[in-house]
PDB file of C-alpha atoms in Angstrom:
ATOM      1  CA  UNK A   1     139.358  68.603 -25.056  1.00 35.00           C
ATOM      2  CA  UNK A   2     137.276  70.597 -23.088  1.00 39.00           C
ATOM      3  CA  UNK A   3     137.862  74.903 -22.896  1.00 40.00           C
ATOM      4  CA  UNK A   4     139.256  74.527 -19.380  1.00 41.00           C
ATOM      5  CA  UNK A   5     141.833  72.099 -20.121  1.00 39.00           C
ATOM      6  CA  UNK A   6     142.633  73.759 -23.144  1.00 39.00           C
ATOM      7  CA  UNK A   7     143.628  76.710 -20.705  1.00 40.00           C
ATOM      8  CA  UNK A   8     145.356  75.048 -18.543  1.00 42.00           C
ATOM      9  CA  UNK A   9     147.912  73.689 -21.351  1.00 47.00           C
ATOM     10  CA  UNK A  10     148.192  77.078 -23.339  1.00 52.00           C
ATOM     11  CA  UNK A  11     151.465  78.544 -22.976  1.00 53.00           C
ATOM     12  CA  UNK A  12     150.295  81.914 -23.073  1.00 57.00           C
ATOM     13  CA  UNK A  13     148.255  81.185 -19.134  1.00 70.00           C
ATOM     14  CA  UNK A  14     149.085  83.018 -16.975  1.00 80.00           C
ATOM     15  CA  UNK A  15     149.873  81.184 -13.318  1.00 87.00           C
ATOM     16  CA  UNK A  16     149.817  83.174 -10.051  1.00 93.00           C
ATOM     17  CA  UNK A  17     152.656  81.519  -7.888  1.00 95.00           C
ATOM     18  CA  UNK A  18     152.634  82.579  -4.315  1.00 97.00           C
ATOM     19  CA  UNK A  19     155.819  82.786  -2.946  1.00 97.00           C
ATOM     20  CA  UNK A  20     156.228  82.566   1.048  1.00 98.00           C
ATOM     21  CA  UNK A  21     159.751  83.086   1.579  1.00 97.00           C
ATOM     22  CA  UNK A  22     161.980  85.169   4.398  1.00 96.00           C
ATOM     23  CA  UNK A  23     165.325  85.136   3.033  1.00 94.00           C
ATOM     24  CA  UNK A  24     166.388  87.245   0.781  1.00 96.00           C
ATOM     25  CA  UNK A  25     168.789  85.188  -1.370  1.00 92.00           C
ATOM     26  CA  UNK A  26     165.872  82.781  -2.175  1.00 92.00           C
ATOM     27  CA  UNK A  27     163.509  85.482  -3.059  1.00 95.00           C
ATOM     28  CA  UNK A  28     166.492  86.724  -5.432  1.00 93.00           C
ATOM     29  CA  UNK A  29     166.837  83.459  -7.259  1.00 90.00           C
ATOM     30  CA  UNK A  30     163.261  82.347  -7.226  1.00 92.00           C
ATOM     31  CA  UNK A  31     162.700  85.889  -9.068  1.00 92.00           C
ATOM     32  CA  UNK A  32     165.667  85.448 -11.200  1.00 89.00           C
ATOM     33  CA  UNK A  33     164.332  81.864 -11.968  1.00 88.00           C
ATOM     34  CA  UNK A  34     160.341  83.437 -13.220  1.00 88.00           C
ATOM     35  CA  UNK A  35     162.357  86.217 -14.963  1.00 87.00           C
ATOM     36  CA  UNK A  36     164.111  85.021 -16.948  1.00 85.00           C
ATOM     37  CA  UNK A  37     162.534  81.237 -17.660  1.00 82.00           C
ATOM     38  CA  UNK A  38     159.270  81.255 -16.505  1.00 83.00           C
ATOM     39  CA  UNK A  39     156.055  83.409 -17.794  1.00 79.00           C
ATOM     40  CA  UNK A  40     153.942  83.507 -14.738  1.00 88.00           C
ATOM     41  CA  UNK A  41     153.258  85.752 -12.159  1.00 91.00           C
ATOM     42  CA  UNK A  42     154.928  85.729  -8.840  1.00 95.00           C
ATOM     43  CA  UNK A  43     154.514  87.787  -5.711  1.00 97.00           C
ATOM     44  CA  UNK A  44     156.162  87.418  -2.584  1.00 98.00           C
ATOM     45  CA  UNK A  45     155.447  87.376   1.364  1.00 98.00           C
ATOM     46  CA  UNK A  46     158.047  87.332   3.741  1.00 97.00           C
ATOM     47  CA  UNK A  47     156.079  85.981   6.552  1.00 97.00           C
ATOM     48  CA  UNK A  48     153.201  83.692   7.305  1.00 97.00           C
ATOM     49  CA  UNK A  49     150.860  86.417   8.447  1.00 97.00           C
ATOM     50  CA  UNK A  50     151.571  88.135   6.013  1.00 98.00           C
ATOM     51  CA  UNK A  51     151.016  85.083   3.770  1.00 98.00           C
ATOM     52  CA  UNK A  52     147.358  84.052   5.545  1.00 98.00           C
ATOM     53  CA  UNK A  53     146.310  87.731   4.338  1.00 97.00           C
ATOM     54  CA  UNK A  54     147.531  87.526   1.006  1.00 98.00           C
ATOM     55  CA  UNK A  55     145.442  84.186   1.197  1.00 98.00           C
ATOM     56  CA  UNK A  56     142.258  85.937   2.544  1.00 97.00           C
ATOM     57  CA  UNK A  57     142.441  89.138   0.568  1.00 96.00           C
ATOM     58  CA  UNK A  58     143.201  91.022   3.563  1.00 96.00           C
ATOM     59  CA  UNK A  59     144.770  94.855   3.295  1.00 95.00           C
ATOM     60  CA  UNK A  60     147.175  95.551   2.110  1.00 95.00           C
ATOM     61  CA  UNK A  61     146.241  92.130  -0.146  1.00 96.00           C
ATOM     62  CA  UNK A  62     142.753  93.020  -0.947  1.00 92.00           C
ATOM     63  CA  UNK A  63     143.743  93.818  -4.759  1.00 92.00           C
ATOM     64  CA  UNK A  64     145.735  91.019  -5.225  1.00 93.00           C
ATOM     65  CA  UNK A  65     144.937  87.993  -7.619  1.00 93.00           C
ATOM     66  CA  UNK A  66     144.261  84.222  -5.718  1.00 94.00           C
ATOM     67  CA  UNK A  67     147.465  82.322  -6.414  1.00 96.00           C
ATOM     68  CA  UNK A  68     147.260  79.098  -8.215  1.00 93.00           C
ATOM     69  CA  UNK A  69     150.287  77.946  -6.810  1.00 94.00           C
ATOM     70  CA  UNK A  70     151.706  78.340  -3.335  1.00 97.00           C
ATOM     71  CA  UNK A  71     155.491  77.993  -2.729  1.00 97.00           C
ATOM     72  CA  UNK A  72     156.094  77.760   0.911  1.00 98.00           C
ATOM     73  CA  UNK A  73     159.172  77.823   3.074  1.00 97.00           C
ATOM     74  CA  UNK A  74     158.626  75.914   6.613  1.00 95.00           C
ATOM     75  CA  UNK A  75     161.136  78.319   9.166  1.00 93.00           C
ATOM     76  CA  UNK A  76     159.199  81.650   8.741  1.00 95.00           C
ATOM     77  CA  UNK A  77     159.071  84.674  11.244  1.00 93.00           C
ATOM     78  CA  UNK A  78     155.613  85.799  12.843  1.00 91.00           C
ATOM     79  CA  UNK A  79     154.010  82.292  12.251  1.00 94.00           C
ATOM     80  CA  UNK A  80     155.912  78.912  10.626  1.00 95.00           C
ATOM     81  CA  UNK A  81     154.958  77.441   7.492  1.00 96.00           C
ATOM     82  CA  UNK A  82     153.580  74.501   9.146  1.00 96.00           C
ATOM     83  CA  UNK A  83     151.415  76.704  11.441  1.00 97.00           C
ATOM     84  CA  UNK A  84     150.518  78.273   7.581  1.00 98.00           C
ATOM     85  CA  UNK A  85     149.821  75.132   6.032  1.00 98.00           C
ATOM     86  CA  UNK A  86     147.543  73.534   8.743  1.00 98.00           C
ATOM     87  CA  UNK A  87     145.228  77.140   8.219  1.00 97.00           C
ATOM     88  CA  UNK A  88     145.518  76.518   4.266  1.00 98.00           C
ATOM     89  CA  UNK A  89     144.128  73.283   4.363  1.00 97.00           C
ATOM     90  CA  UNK A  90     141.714  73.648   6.956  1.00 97.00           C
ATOM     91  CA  UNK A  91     140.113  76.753   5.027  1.00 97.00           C
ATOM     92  CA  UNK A  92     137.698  75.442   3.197  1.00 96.00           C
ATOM     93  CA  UNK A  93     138.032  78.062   0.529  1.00 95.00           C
ATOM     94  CA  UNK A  94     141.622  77.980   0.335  1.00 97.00           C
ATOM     95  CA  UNK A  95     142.134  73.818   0.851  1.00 95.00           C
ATOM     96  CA  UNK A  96     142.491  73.261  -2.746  1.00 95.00           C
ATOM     97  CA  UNK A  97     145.315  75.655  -3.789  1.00 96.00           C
ATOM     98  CA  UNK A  98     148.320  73.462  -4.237  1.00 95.00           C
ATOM     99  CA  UNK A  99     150.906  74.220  -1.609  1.00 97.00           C
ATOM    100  CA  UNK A 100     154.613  73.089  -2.236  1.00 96.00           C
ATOM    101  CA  UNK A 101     156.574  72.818   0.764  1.00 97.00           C
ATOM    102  CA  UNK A 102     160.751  74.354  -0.220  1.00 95.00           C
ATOM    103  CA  UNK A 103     162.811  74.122   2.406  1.00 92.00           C
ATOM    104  CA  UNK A 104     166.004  73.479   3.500  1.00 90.00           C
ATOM    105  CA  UNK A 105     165.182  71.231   6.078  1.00 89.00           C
ATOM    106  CA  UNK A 106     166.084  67.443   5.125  1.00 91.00           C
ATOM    107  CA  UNK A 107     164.450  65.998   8.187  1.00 93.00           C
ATOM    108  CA  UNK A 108     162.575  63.531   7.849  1.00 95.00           C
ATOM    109  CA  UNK A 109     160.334  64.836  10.788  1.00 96.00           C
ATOM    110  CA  UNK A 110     159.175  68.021   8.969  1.00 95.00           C
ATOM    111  CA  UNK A 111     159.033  66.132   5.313  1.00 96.00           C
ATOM    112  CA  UNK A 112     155.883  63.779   7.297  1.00 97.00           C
ATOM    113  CA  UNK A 113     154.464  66.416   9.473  1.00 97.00           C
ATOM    114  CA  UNK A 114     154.396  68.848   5.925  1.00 97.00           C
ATOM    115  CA  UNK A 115     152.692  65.692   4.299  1.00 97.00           C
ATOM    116  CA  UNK A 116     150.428  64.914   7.651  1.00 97.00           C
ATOM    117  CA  UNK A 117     149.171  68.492   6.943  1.00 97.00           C
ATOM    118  CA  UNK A 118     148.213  67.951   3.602  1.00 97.00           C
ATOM    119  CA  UNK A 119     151.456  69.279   1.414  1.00 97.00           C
ATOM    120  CA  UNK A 120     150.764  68.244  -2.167  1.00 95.00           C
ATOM    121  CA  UNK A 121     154.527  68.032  -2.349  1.00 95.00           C
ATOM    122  CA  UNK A 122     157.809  68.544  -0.409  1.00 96.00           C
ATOM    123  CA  UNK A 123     161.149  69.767  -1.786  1.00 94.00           C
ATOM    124  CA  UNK A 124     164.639  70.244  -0.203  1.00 93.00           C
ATOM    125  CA  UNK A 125     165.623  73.471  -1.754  1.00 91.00           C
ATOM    126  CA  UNK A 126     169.192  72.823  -3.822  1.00 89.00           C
ATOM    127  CA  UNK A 127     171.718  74.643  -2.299  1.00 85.00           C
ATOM    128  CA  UNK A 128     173.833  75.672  -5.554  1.00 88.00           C
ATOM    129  CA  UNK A 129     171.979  78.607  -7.192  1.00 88.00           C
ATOM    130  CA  UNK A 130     172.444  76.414 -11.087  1.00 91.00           C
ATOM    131  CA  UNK A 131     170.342  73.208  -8.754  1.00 92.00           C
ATOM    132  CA  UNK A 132     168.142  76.144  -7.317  1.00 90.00           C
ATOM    133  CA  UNK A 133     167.445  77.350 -10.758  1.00 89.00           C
ATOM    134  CA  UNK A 134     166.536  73.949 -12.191  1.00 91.00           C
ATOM    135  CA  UNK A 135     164.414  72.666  -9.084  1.00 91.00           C
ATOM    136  CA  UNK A 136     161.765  76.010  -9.285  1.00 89.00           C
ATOM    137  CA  UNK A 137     161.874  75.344 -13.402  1.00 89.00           C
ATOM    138  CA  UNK A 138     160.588  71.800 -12.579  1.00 90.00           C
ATOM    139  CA  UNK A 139     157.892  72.741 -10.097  1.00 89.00           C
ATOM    140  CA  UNK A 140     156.679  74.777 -12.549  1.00 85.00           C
ATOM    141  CA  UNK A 141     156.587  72.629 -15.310  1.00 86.00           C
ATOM    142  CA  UNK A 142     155.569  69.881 -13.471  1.00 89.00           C
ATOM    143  CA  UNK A 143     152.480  72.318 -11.726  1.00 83.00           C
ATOM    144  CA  UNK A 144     151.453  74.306 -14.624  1.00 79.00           C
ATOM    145  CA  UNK A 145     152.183  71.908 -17.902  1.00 81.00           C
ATOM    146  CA  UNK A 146     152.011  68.724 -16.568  1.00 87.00           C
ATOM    147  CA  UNK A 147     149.037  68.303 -13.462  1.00 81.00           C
ATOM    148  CA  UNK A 148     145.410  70.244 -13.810  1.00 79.00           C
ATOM    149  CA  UNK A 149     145.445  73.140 -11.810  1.00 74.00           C
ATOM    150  CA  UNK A 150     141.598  73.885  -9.832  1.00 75.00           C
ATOM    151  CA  UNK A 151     140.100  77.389 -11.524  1.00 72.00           C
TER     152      UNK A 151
END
């Protein structure tokens, strides 16, 4: 096993999970969900400006870490998470950050479109918060135990 996969399956790694995300009941339960069963790192963007500059290092981002991970609702203020996605994978320096699509939207319009764009997956977010809960837990063990992560 090389050093770099080694990382990538020790418990003790850290995992910077971006978290695009305008309501505030989400951002509640996705924090409740890293707090108390998850051990990475999670900030938070409410918008996808916002998110593009957390992305580029832009102020007030500039001190911020590169996420490994980015969580990404579609129905954002300012600019939409598909508008966000399209820049993501398009950058040629951002392209290879995993983006997860969680949304509410079931339509089978935005689930393609999401994938057209390059979505490496797409999830329905649960609407119970115990479903909720268990859907981030499985994102993140599927995206930080199970799949190699790019350093």
């Amino acid at each position: 096993m090389n050093p770099d996969s080694a990382a990538l399956t020790d418990p003790a790694r850290v995992v910077n999970v971006l978290l695009v995300e305008d309501d505030p009941g989400d951002v509640l339960m996705t924090r409740e969900a890293f707090e108390e069963h998850l051990h990475n790192r999670l900030d938070v963007v409410t918008d996808g400006d916002a998110a593009l500059a957390y992305l580029r290092n832009e102020p007030p981002y500039d001190d911020h870490p590169r996420p490994d991970l980015i969580l990404l609702d579609l129905n954002l203020p300012r600019r939409d998470g598909r508008e966000v996605l399209a820049e993501v994978k398009n950058d040629e320096k951002l392209r290879s950050i995993p983006v997860i699509v969680l949304t509410t939207s079931q339509a089978e319009e935005d689930v393609l479109r999401s994938y057209q764009l390059h979505a490496n997956a797409y999830v329905t977010k649960p609407v119970d918060f115990d479903g909720f809960i268990e859907a981030i837990k499985q994102i993140d063990h599927f995206f930080v135990s199970v799949v190699k992560l790019p350093t």
